[in-house]
Amino acid sequence: MPQTHPIRTADVQGPRRPHALPERLARRPAHPHPRPRTAAPRLARASLDTLSAIELEELTFRALALRRNWTSSHPRSTRSAELVPPNIPPGARPRNLAVHYLPGREGRYLLTITLYDQPAAPRKYVVHCWDIGEEAGEPKVVAALRCTDLTGATVNTDPSHPGILAITRRGPSDDVTTSIFSVDFRARNVGAAFIPLQEFASFRFPLALEGSVFAASGPDNIVRVFDVEAGYVRAALRVPREYDDPTLRNEAYESGPAQAGDHGQRIAGKVLASAGAELDRDKPSSTGEVDVAGQGGEEVGAGADSVSPGWYSEERVQTMVFHMQEEDDGWNKLAMDEDEGRIAVGTVSGQVHLFDYAPAAGL
């Protein structure tokens, strides 16, 4: 069983400057500003000084091929797959709530969260960790966790930290707890692969997990920044009502279907060039945003970057359309792994579509 301990609140009154790490976490936007980069698929699997000249040449060609494809007006997927959550009871109505690529770890793991309803039964949730690497062949589940009363979850952005996932649940007396889990990716028993590390009293809406720093908010609109290892709240930030942001409540875990309307959706992105630089279509400075947008469906910003208009010139924007569907409005969640050239799209029926844009190894 995980160790349970209360979180005490530190004194946050007066002019004392907050701890540097919580302050940085609190001031960081939900989706950071893009930075110049060149995707290098599978680079995380070996350091450059261990690669031979032939391997470096292949890596360079593959990175350039991905860059050309990823930033073209209509990128072409080189590999696709459909993930169907296993062991959903017959007659249940599944719905995808979240998709997350796990940072680091060779870019080979994807986390999905599925809600399913059964007649005359409380809502249930199942978290799956999938191995989607080419070495695994077809994507397969390596870890599964079932729970009830889920109010939110967030993935650790620090791949070196043992805590991979934070899950927040509400108890029968409205008490809220957050549990930190690690994952045994090689476990023989998939149902025991999520390993509980810690559990503590928390707040209803988890926002971020970075190393041992966890941020959450409640109905009172106050963002608390926890030091999980030390066992107390380092800062409490009150958000004025006039600047209320629904992302601080993570209400997707309780929301219903999208509103009805015109049909059709697309997965679109932008390549944004610095306003002070010359735009070269073959040399974009960064990938700016990718979102799922539909005339009648939800507009989903998960995995997208929020960019201030002052940073980039509007006429220096290059757009891409990854996929379109004219009839169905079933896409509802999205995750992007720019380094590996991958997109994952959740659906209202529970399936998750995977699209790879990098050339296959050896090409």
mmCIF file of C-alpha atoms in Angstrom, residues 33-336:
data_model
loop_
_atom_site.group_PDB
_atom_site.id
_atom_site.type_symbol
_atom_site.label_atom_id
_atom_site.label_comp_id
_atom_site.label_asym_id
_atom_site.label_seq_id
_atom_site.Cartn_x
_atom_site.Cartn_y
_atom_site.Cartn_z
ATOM 1 C CA HIS A 33 5.687 28.650 -26.226
ATOM 2 C CA PRO A 34 7.222 26.678 -29.078
ATOM 3 C CA ARG A 35 10.980 26.599 -29.442
ATOM 4 C CA PRO A 36 13.091 26.007 -32.559
ATOM 5 C CA ARG A 37 13.791 22.330 -32.991
ATOM 6 C CA THR A 38 14.358 19.624 -35.562
ATOM 7 C CA ALA A 39 12.677 16.304 -34.895
ATOM 8 C CA ALA A 40 15.070 13.366 -34.840
ATOM 9 C CA PRO A 41 13.008 10.173 -34.565
ATOM 10 C CA ARG A 42 14.448 7.416 -32.356
ATOM 11 C CA LEU A 43 17.364 9.645 -31.316
ATOM 12 C CA ALA A 44 16.565 9.015 -27.630
ATOM 13 C CA ARG A 45 17.582 5.379 -28.015
ATOM 14 C CA ALA A 46 21.305 6.129 -28.378
ATOM 15 C CA SER A 47 23.663 9.044 -27.854
ATOM 16 C CA LEU A 48 25.341 10.497 -30.928
ATOM 17 C CA ASP A 49 28.843 9.483 -29.856
ATOM 18 C CA THR A 50 27.830 5.804 -29.871
ATOM 19 C CA LEU A 51 26.502 5.821 -33.454
ATOM 20 C CA SER A 52 28.527 4.785 -36.472
ATOM 21 C CA ALA A 53 28.850 6.998 -39.548
ATOM 22 C CA ILE A 54 26.254 4.900 -41.374
ATOM 23 C CA GLU A 55 23.836 5.141 -38.449
ATOM 24 C CA LEU A 56 24.339 8.908 -38.231
ATOM 25 C CA GLU A 57 23.664 9.212 -41.942
ATOM 26 C CA GLU A 58 20.467 7.172 -41.664
ATOM 27 C CA LEU A 59 19.328 9.194 -38.660
ATOM 28 C CA THR A 60 19.949 12.448 -40.546
ATOM 29 C CA PHE A 61 18.019 11.321 -43.631
ATOM 30 C CA ARG A 62 15.119 10.102 -41.506
ATOM 31 C CA ALA A 63 15.021 13.352 -39.521
ATOM 32 C CA LEU A 64 14.978 15.414 -42.713
ATOM 33 C CA ALA A 65 12.303 13.204 -44.253
ATOM 34 C CA LEU A 66 10.144 13.591 -41.138
ATOM 35 C CA ARG A 67 10.676 17.351 -41.141
ATOM 36 C CA ARG A 68 9.609 17.678 -44.774
ATOM 37 C CA ASN A 69 6.553 15.504 -44.233
ATOM 38 C CA TRP A 70 5.543 16.940 -40.835
ATOM 39 C CA THR A 71 5.626 20.549 -42.078
ATOM 40 C CA SER A 72 4.078 19.990 -45.503
ATOM 41 C CA SER A 73 0.572 21.290 -46.204
ATOM 42 C CA HIS A 74 -0.858 17.743 -46.117
ATOM 43 C CA PRO A 75 1.440 15.430 -44.118
ATOM 44 C CA ARG A 76 1.127 11.757 -45.033
ATOM 45 C CA SER A 77 1.053 9.147 -42.295
ATOM 46 C CA THR A 78 3.521 6.287 -42.731
ATOM 47 C CA ARG A 79 1.941 4.038 -40.117
ATOM 48 C CA SER A 80 -1.462 3.971 -38.467
ATOM 49 C CA ALA A 81 -3.139 1.849 -35.835
ATOM 50 C CA GLU A 82 -6.332 1.754 -33.799
ATOM 51 C CA LEU A 83 -6.301 1.122 -30.067
ATOM 52 C CA VAL A 84 -9.412 -0.497 -28.649
ATOM 53 C CA PRO A 85 -9.495 -0.556 -24.832
ATOM 54 C CA PRO A 86 -9.681 -4.233 -23.838
ATOM 55 C CA ASN A 87 -12.009 -5.878 -21.325
ATOM 56 C CA ILE A 88 -14.772 -3.272 -21.463
ATOM 57 C CA PRO A 89 -17.917 -5.054 -20.200
ATOM 58 C CA PRO A 90 -20.525 -5.954 -22.843
ATOM 59 C CA GLY A 91 -23.206 -3.310 -23.137
ATOM 60 C CA ALA A 92 -21.023 -0.595 -21.578
ATOM 61 C CA ARG A 93 -20.649 2.739 -23.356
ATOM 62 C CA PRO A 94 -16.947 3.701 -23.510
ATOM 63 C CA ARG A 95 -15.642 7.211 -24.121
ATOM 64 C CA ASN A 96 -12.047 8.377 -24.310
ATOM 65 C CA LEU A 97 -11.183 11.051 -21.739
ATOM 66 C CA ALA A 98 -7.473 11.593 -22.321
ATOM 67 C CA VAL A 99 -4.449 10.558 -24.375
ATOM 68 C CA HIS A 100 -0.878 11.285 -23.251
ATOM 69 C CA TYR A 101 2.491 10.374 -24.709
ATOM 70 C CA LEU A 102 4.882 9.586 -21.849
ATOM 71 C CA PRO A 103 7.913 11.900 -22.015
ATOM 72 C CA GLY A 104 11.249 10.202 -22.672
ATOM 73 C CA ARG A 105 11.388 6.411 -22.591
ATOM 74 C CA GLU A 106 12.264 6.267 -26.284
ATOM 75 C CA GLY A 107 8.878 7.745 -27.154
ATOM 76 C CA ARG A 108 7.278 4.314 -27.157
ATOM 77 C CA TYR A 109 4.530 4.558 -24.508
ATOM 78 C CA LEU A 110 1.066 6.099 -24.710
ATOM 79 C CA LEU A 111 -1.388 6.532 -21.846
ATOM 80 C CA THR A 112 -5.160 6.438 -22.433
ATOM 81 C CA ILE A 113 -8.020 7.026 -20.001
ATOM 82 C CA THR A 114 -11.436 5.587 -20.824
ATOM 83 C CA LEU A 115 -14.760 6.166 -19.090
ATOM 84 C CA TYR A 116 -17.481 3.574 -19.430
ATOM 85 C CA ASP A 117 -21.100 3.559 -18.249
ATOM 86 C CA GLN A 118 -23.193 0.548 -17.341
ATOM 87 C CA PRO A 119 -26.931 0.513 -16.581
ATOM 88 C CA ALA A 120 -27.679 1.060 -12.886
ATOM 89 C CA ALA A 121 -23.977 1.225 -12.012
ATOM 90 C CA PRO A 122 -21.587 4.065 -11.160
ATOM 91 C CA ARG A 123 -19.232 5.356 -13.815
ATOM 92 C CA LYS A 124 -15.969 3.460 -14.061
ATOM 93 C CA TYR A 125 -12.616 4.434 -15.495
ATOM 94 C CA VAL A 126 -9.738 2.410 -16.843
ATOM 95 C CA VAL A 127 -6.206 3.691 -17.468
ATOM 96 C CA HIS A 128 -4.135 1.810 -20.048
ATOM 97 C CA CYS A 129 -0.450 2.176 -20.810
ATOM 98 C CA TRP A 130 0.341 0.998 -24.357
ATOM 99 C CA ASP A 131 3.648 0.027 -25.911
ATOM 100 C CA ILE A 132 3.414 1.577 -29.389
ATOM 101 C CA GLY A 133 7.067 1.170 -30.410
ATOM 102 C CA GLU A 134 7.881 -0.475 -33.719
ATOM 103 C CA GLU A 135 9.799 -3.182 -31.852
ATOM 104 C CA ALA A 136 6.557 -4.279 -30.156
ATOM 105 C CA GLY A 137 4.897 -4.947 -33.512
ATOM 106 C CA GLU A 138 1.227 -4.243 -32.962
ATOM 107 C CA PRO A 139 0.527 -1.867 -30.043
ATOM 108 C CA LYS A 140 -0.099 -3.774 -26.826
ATOM 109 C CA VAL A 141 -1.243 -2.973 -23.291
ATOM 110 C CA VAL A 142 1.562 -3.207 -20.721
ATOM 111 C CA ALA A 143 -0.335 -1.773 -17.719
ATOM 112 C CA ALA A 144 -3.985 -1.340 -16.717
ATOM 113 C CA LEU A 145 -5.641 0.342 -13.748
ATOM 114 C CA ARG A 146 -9.377 0.467 -12.984
ATOM 115 C CA CYS A 147 -10.913 3.029 -10.642
ATOM 116 C CA THR A 148 -14.046 4.965 -9.804
ATOM 117 C CA ASP A 149 -14.784 8.579 -8.857
ATOM 118 C CA LEU A 150 -11.937 9.901 -10.997
ATOM 119 C CA THR A 151 -11.778 13.705 -11.171
ATOM 120 C CA GLY A 152 -8.587 14.059 -13.160
ATOM 121 C CA ALA A 153 -5.128 12.778 -13.996
ATOM 122 C CA THR A 154 -1.839 14.242 -15.136
ATOM 123 C CA VAL A 155 1.436 12.811 -16.463
ATOM 124 C CA ASN A 156 4.821 13.716 -15.005
ATOM 125 C CA THR A 157 6.756 15.917 -17.433
ATOM 126 C CA ASP A 158 10.052 14.793 -15.865
ATOM 127 C CA PRO A 159 10.891 11.393 -17.403
ATOM 128 C CA SER A 160 13.684 10.783 -14.866
ATOM 129 C CA HIS A 161 11.316 10.831 -11.886
ATOM 130 C CA PRO A 162 9.917 7.464 -10.693
ATOM 131 C CA GLY A 163 6.406 8.911 -10.333
ATOM 132 C CA ILE A 164 4.853 8.753 -13.806
ATOM 133 C CA LEU A 165 1.159 9.424 -13.253
ATOM 134 C CA ALA A 166 -0.959 11.330 -10.723
ATOM 135 C CA ILE A 167 -4.597 10.284 -10.366
ATOM 136 C CA THR A 168 -7.072 12.320 -8.321
ATOM 137 C CA ARG A 169 -10.256 10.779 -6.944
ATOM 138 C CA ARG A 170 -13.180 11.964 -4.830
ATOM 139 C CA GLY A 171 -14.318 9.755 -1.969
ATOM 140 C CA PRO A 172 -17.858 9.099 -0.693
ATOM 141 C CA SER A 173 -17.562 11.928 1.859
ATOM 142 C CA ASP A 174 -16.278 14.357 -0.794
ATOM 143 C CA ASP A 175 -12.743 13.933 0.514
ATOM 144 C CA VAL A 176 -10.212 14.176 -2.335
ATOM 145 C CA THR A 177 -6.970 12.223 -2.605
ATOM 146 C CA THR A 178 -4.218 12.114 -5.197
ATOM 147 C CA SER A 179 -2.193 8.965 -5.816
ATOM 148 C CA ILE A 180 1.207 8.891 -7.531
ATOM 149 C CA PHE A 181 1.967 5.786 -9.604
ATOM 150 C CA SER A 182 5.003 4.315 -11.259
ATOM 151 C CA VAL A 183 4.756 1.764 -14.082
ATOM 152 C CA ASP A 184 6.526 -1.562 -14.415
ATOM 153 C CA PHE A 185 6.686 -1.748 -18.207
ATOM 154 C CA ARG A 186 7.909 -5.371 -18.112
ATOM 155 C CA ALA A 187 5.381 -6.733 -15.615
ATOM 156 C CA ARG A 188 3.890 -10.113 -16.481
ATOM 157 C CA ASN A 189 0.641 -9.170 -14.732
ATOM 158 C CA VAL A 190 -0.718 -6.158 -16.613
ATOM 159 C CA GLY A 191 -3.246 -5.519 -13.832
ATOM 160 C CA ALA A 192 -0.461 -5.036 -11.274
ATOM 161 C CA ALA A 193 1.902 -2.963 -13.426
ATOM 162 C CA PHE A 194 0.752 0.409 -12.042
ATOM 163 C CA ILE A 195 2.698 0.632 -8.775
ATOM 164 C CA PRO A 196 1.367 3.039 -6.103
ATOM 165 C CA LEU A 197 4.127 5.176 -4.627
ATOM 166 C CA GLN A 198 2.310 7.756 -2.552
ATOM 167 C CA GLU A 199 -1.136 9.026 -1.627
ATOM 168 C CA PHE A 200 -2.079 12.339 -0.020
ATOM 169 C CA ALA A 201 -5.030 14.630 0.648
ATOM 170 C CA SER A 202 -5.475 16.875 -2.366
ATOM 171 C CA PHE A 203 -7.866 19.038 -4.371
ATOM 172 C CA ARG A 204 -10.338 18.143 -7.055
ATOM 173 C CA PHE A 205 -8.682 19.294 -10.287
ATOM 174 C CA PRO A 206 -5.068 18.198 -10.974
ATOM 175 C CA LEU A 207 -3.191 20.607 -13.233
ATOM 176 C CA ALA A 208 0.450 19.567 -13.539
ATOM 177 C CA LEU A 209 3.095 17.197 -12.239
ATOM 178 C CA GLU A 210 6.776 18.044 -12.694
ATOM 179 C CA GLY A 211 9.172 15.873 -10.738
ATOM 180 C CA SER A 212 7.930 16.005 -7.158
ATOM 181 C CA VAL A 213 6.011 19.266 -7.648
ATOM 182 C CA PHE A 214 2.261 18.860 -8.112
ATOM 183 C CA ALA A 215 -0.321 21.586 -8.783
ATOM 184 C CA ALA A 216 -4.079 21.287 -8.277
ATOM 185 C CA SER A 217 -7.089 23.540 -7.847
ATOM 186 C CA GLY A 218 -10.518 23.279 -6.271
ATOM 187 C CA PRO A 219 -13.933 24.914 -6.612
ATOM 188 C CA ASP A 220 -12.559 27.872 -4.614
ATOM 189 C CA ASN A 221 -10.421 28.835 -7.659
ATOM 190 C CA ILE A 222 -7.154 28.620 -5.689
ATOM 191 C CA VAL A 223 -4.175 26.850 -7.262
ATOM 192 C CA ARG A 224 -2.083 24.968 -4.689
ATOM 193 C CA VAL A 225 1.490 23.951 -5.479
ATOM 194 C CA PHE A 226 2.526 20.851 -3.517
ATOM 195 C CA ASP A 227 5.961 19.558 -2.703
ATOM 196 C CA VAL A 228 4.947 15.911 -2.630
ATOM 197 C CA GLU A 229 8.182 14.569 -1.165
ATOM 198 C CA ALA A 230 8.430 17.212 1.569
ATOM 199 C CA GLY A 231 4.733 16.818 2.360
ATOM 200 C CA TYR A 232 3.322 20.347 2.339
ATOM 201 C CA VAL A 233 1.876 23.091 0.113
ATOM 202 C CA ARG A 234 4.567 25.550 -0.949
ATOM 203 C CA ALA A 235 2.267 28.162 -2.461
ATOM 204 C CA ALA A 236 -1.416 28.994 -2.824
ATOM 205 C CA LEU A 237 -2.367 31.237 -5.738
ATOM 206 C CA ARG A 238 -5.792 32.800 -5.926
ATOM 207 C CA VAL A 239 -7.093 33.325 -9.468
ATOM 208 C CA PRO A 240 -9.393 36.388 -9.730
ATOM 209 C CA ARG A 241 -12.883 35.492 -10.878
ATOM 210 C CA GLU A 242 -12.661 37.879 -13.829
ATOM 211 C CA TYR A 243 -9.745 35.799 -15.132
ATOM 212 C CA ASP A 244 -11.410 32.470 -14.476
ATOM 213 C CA ASP A 245 -9.970 29.795 -16.753
ATOM 214 C CA PRO A 246 -11.873 26.516 -17.251
ATOM 215 C CA THR A 247 -8.547 24.684 -17.724
ATOM 216 C CA LEU A 248 -7.962 25.189 -13.997
ATOM 217 C CA ARG A 249 -10.852 22.836 -13.309
ATOM 218 C CA ASN A 250 -10.139 20.047 -15.792
ATOM 219 C CA GLU A 251 -13.854 19.436 -16.205
ATOM 220 C CA ALA A 252 -13.392 17.043 -19.133
ATOM 221 C CA TYR A 253 -13.598 14.104 -16.729
ATOM 222 C CA GLU A 254 -17.193 14.965 -15.968
ATOM 223 C CA SER A 255 -18.450 16.558 -19.183
ATOM 224 C CA GLY A 256 -20.945 15.088 -21.593
ATOM 225 C CA PRO A 257 -20.884 14.785 -25.378
ATOM 226 C CA ALA A 258 -20.143 17.719 -27.639
ATOM 227 C CA GLN A 259 -22.968 19.937 -28.772
ATOM 228 C CA ALA A 260 -24.730 19.039 -31.984
ATOM 229 C CA GLY A 261 -24.148 21.066 -35.100
ATOM 230 C CA ASP A 262 -22.599 20.883 -38.538
ATOM 231 C CA HIS A 263 -20.628 17.750 -39.283
ATOM 232 C CA GLY A 264 -16.935 17.454 -40.071
ATOM 233 C CA GLN A 265 -13.631 17.681 -38.243
ATOM 234 C CA ARG A 266 -9.976 18.178 -39.060
ATOM 235 C CA ILE A 267 -6.615 17.816 -37.366
ATOM 236 C CA ALA A 268 -4.698 20.968 -38.246
ATOM 237 C CA GLY A 269 -1.403 22.528 -37.253
ATOM 238 C CA LYS A 270 0.731 25.591 -37.770
ATOM 239 C CA VAL A 271 4.428 26.187 -38.280
ATOM 240 C CA LEU A 272 5.278 29.582 -36.868
ATOM 241 C CA ALA A 273 8.366 31.511 -37.941
ATOM 242 C CA SER A 274 9.960 34.182 -35.788
ATOM 243 C CA ALA A 275 8.765 37.652 -36.760
ATOM 244 C CA GLY A 276 12.349 38.822 -37.202
ATOM 245 C CA ALA A 277 13.423 35.980 -39.454
ATOM 246 C CA GLU A 278 12.854 35.263 -43.120
ATOM 247 C CA LEU A 279 10.298 32.511 -43.660
ATOM 248 C CA ASP A 280 11.623 29.513 -45.547
ATOM 249 C CA ARG A 281 9.056 26.764 -46.104
ATOM 250 C CA ASP A 282 11.797 24.149 -45.838
ATOM 251 C CA LYS A 283 13.174 25.651 -42.627
ATOM 252 C CA PRO A 284 10.332 26.439 -40.221
ATOM 253 C CA SER A 285 11.482 27.526 -36.784
ATOM 254 C CA SER A 286 9.025 25.453 -34.788
ATOM 255 C CA THR A 287 5.763 23.592 -34.741
ATOM 256 C CA GLY A 288 3.277 25.906 -33.110
ATOM 257 C CA GLU A 289 -0.024 24.215 -32.495
ATOM 258 C CA VAL A 290 -1.995 21.131 -33.344
ATOM 259 C CA ASP A 291 -5.644 20.821 -32.456
ATOM 260 C CA VAL A 292 -8.770 18.908 -33.263
ATOM 261 C CA ALA A 293 -11.470 21.232 -34.523
ATOM 262 C CA GLY A 294 -14.933 20.413 -35.767
ATOM 263 C CA GLN A 295 -17.915 22.405 -36.854
ATOM 264 C CA GLY A 296 -20.089 20.522 -34.405
ATOM 265 C CA GLY A 297 -17.591 18.796 -32.170
ATOM 266 C CA GLU A 298 -15.363 19.903 -29.321
ATOM 267 C CA GLU A 299 -12.351 22.032 -30.077
ATOM 268 C CA VAL A 300 -9.536 20.330 -28.220
ATOM 269 C CA GLY A 301 -6.310 22.078 -27.327
ATOM 270 C CA ALA A 302 -4.513 19.168 -25.629
ATOM 271 C CA GLY A 303 -1.029 19.023 -27.063
ATOM 272 C CA ALA A 304 -1.332 22.468 -28.639
ATOM 273 C CA ASP A 305 0.823 25.497 -27.919
ATOM 274 C CA SER A 306 -0.731 28.764 -26.796
ATOM 275 C CA VAL A 307 1.162 31.571 -28.548
ATOM 276 C CA SER A 308 0.925 35.277 -27.925
ATOM 277 C CA PRO A 309 0.182 37.165 -31.192
ATOM 278 C CA GLY A 310 3.019 39.552 -30.394
ATOM 279 C CA TRP A 311 5.632 36.829 -30.711
ATOM 280 C CA TYR A 312 4.895 35.931 -34.329
ATOM 281 C CA SER A 313 3.758 37.686 -37.438
ATOM 282 C CA GLU A 314 0.423 36.396 -38.724
ATOM 283 C CA GLU A 315 1.542 36.414 -42.368
ATOM 284 C CA ARG A 316 4.487 34.187 -41.426
ATOM 285 C CA VAL A 317 2.287 31.248 -40.491
ATOM 286 C CA GLN A 318 2.348 27.967 -42.422
ATOM 287 C CA THR A 319 -0.599 25.656 -41.915
ATOM 288 C CA MET A 320 -0.917 21.880 -42.243
ATOM 289 C CA VAL A 321 -3.953 19.618 -42.350
ATOM 290 C CA PHE A 322 -3.081 16.163 -41.051
ATOM 291 C CA HIS A 323 -6.488 14.492 -41.367
ATOM 292 C CA MET A 324 -10.098 15.361 -42.135
ATOM 293 C CA GLN A 325 -13.435 13.627 -41.757
ATOM 294 C CA GLU A 326 -16.546 15.094 -43.338
ATOM 295 C CA GLU A 327 -19.338 13.099 -41.716
ATOM 296 C CA ASP A 328 -18.285 11.885 -38.275
ATOM 297 C CA ASP A 329 -17.774 14.159 -35.261
ATOM 298 C CA GLY A 330 -16.242 11.461 -33.076
ATOM 299 C CA TRP A 331 -12.758 12.894 -32.436
ATOM 300 C CA ASN A 332 -12.574 14.489 -28.999
ATOM 301 C CA LYS A 333 -9.000 14.323 -27.584
ATOM 302 C CA LEU A 334 -5.543 14.746 -29.051
ATOM 303 C CA ALA A 335 -1.895 14.261 -28.092
ATOM 304 C CA MET A 336 1.220 15.048 -30.111
#
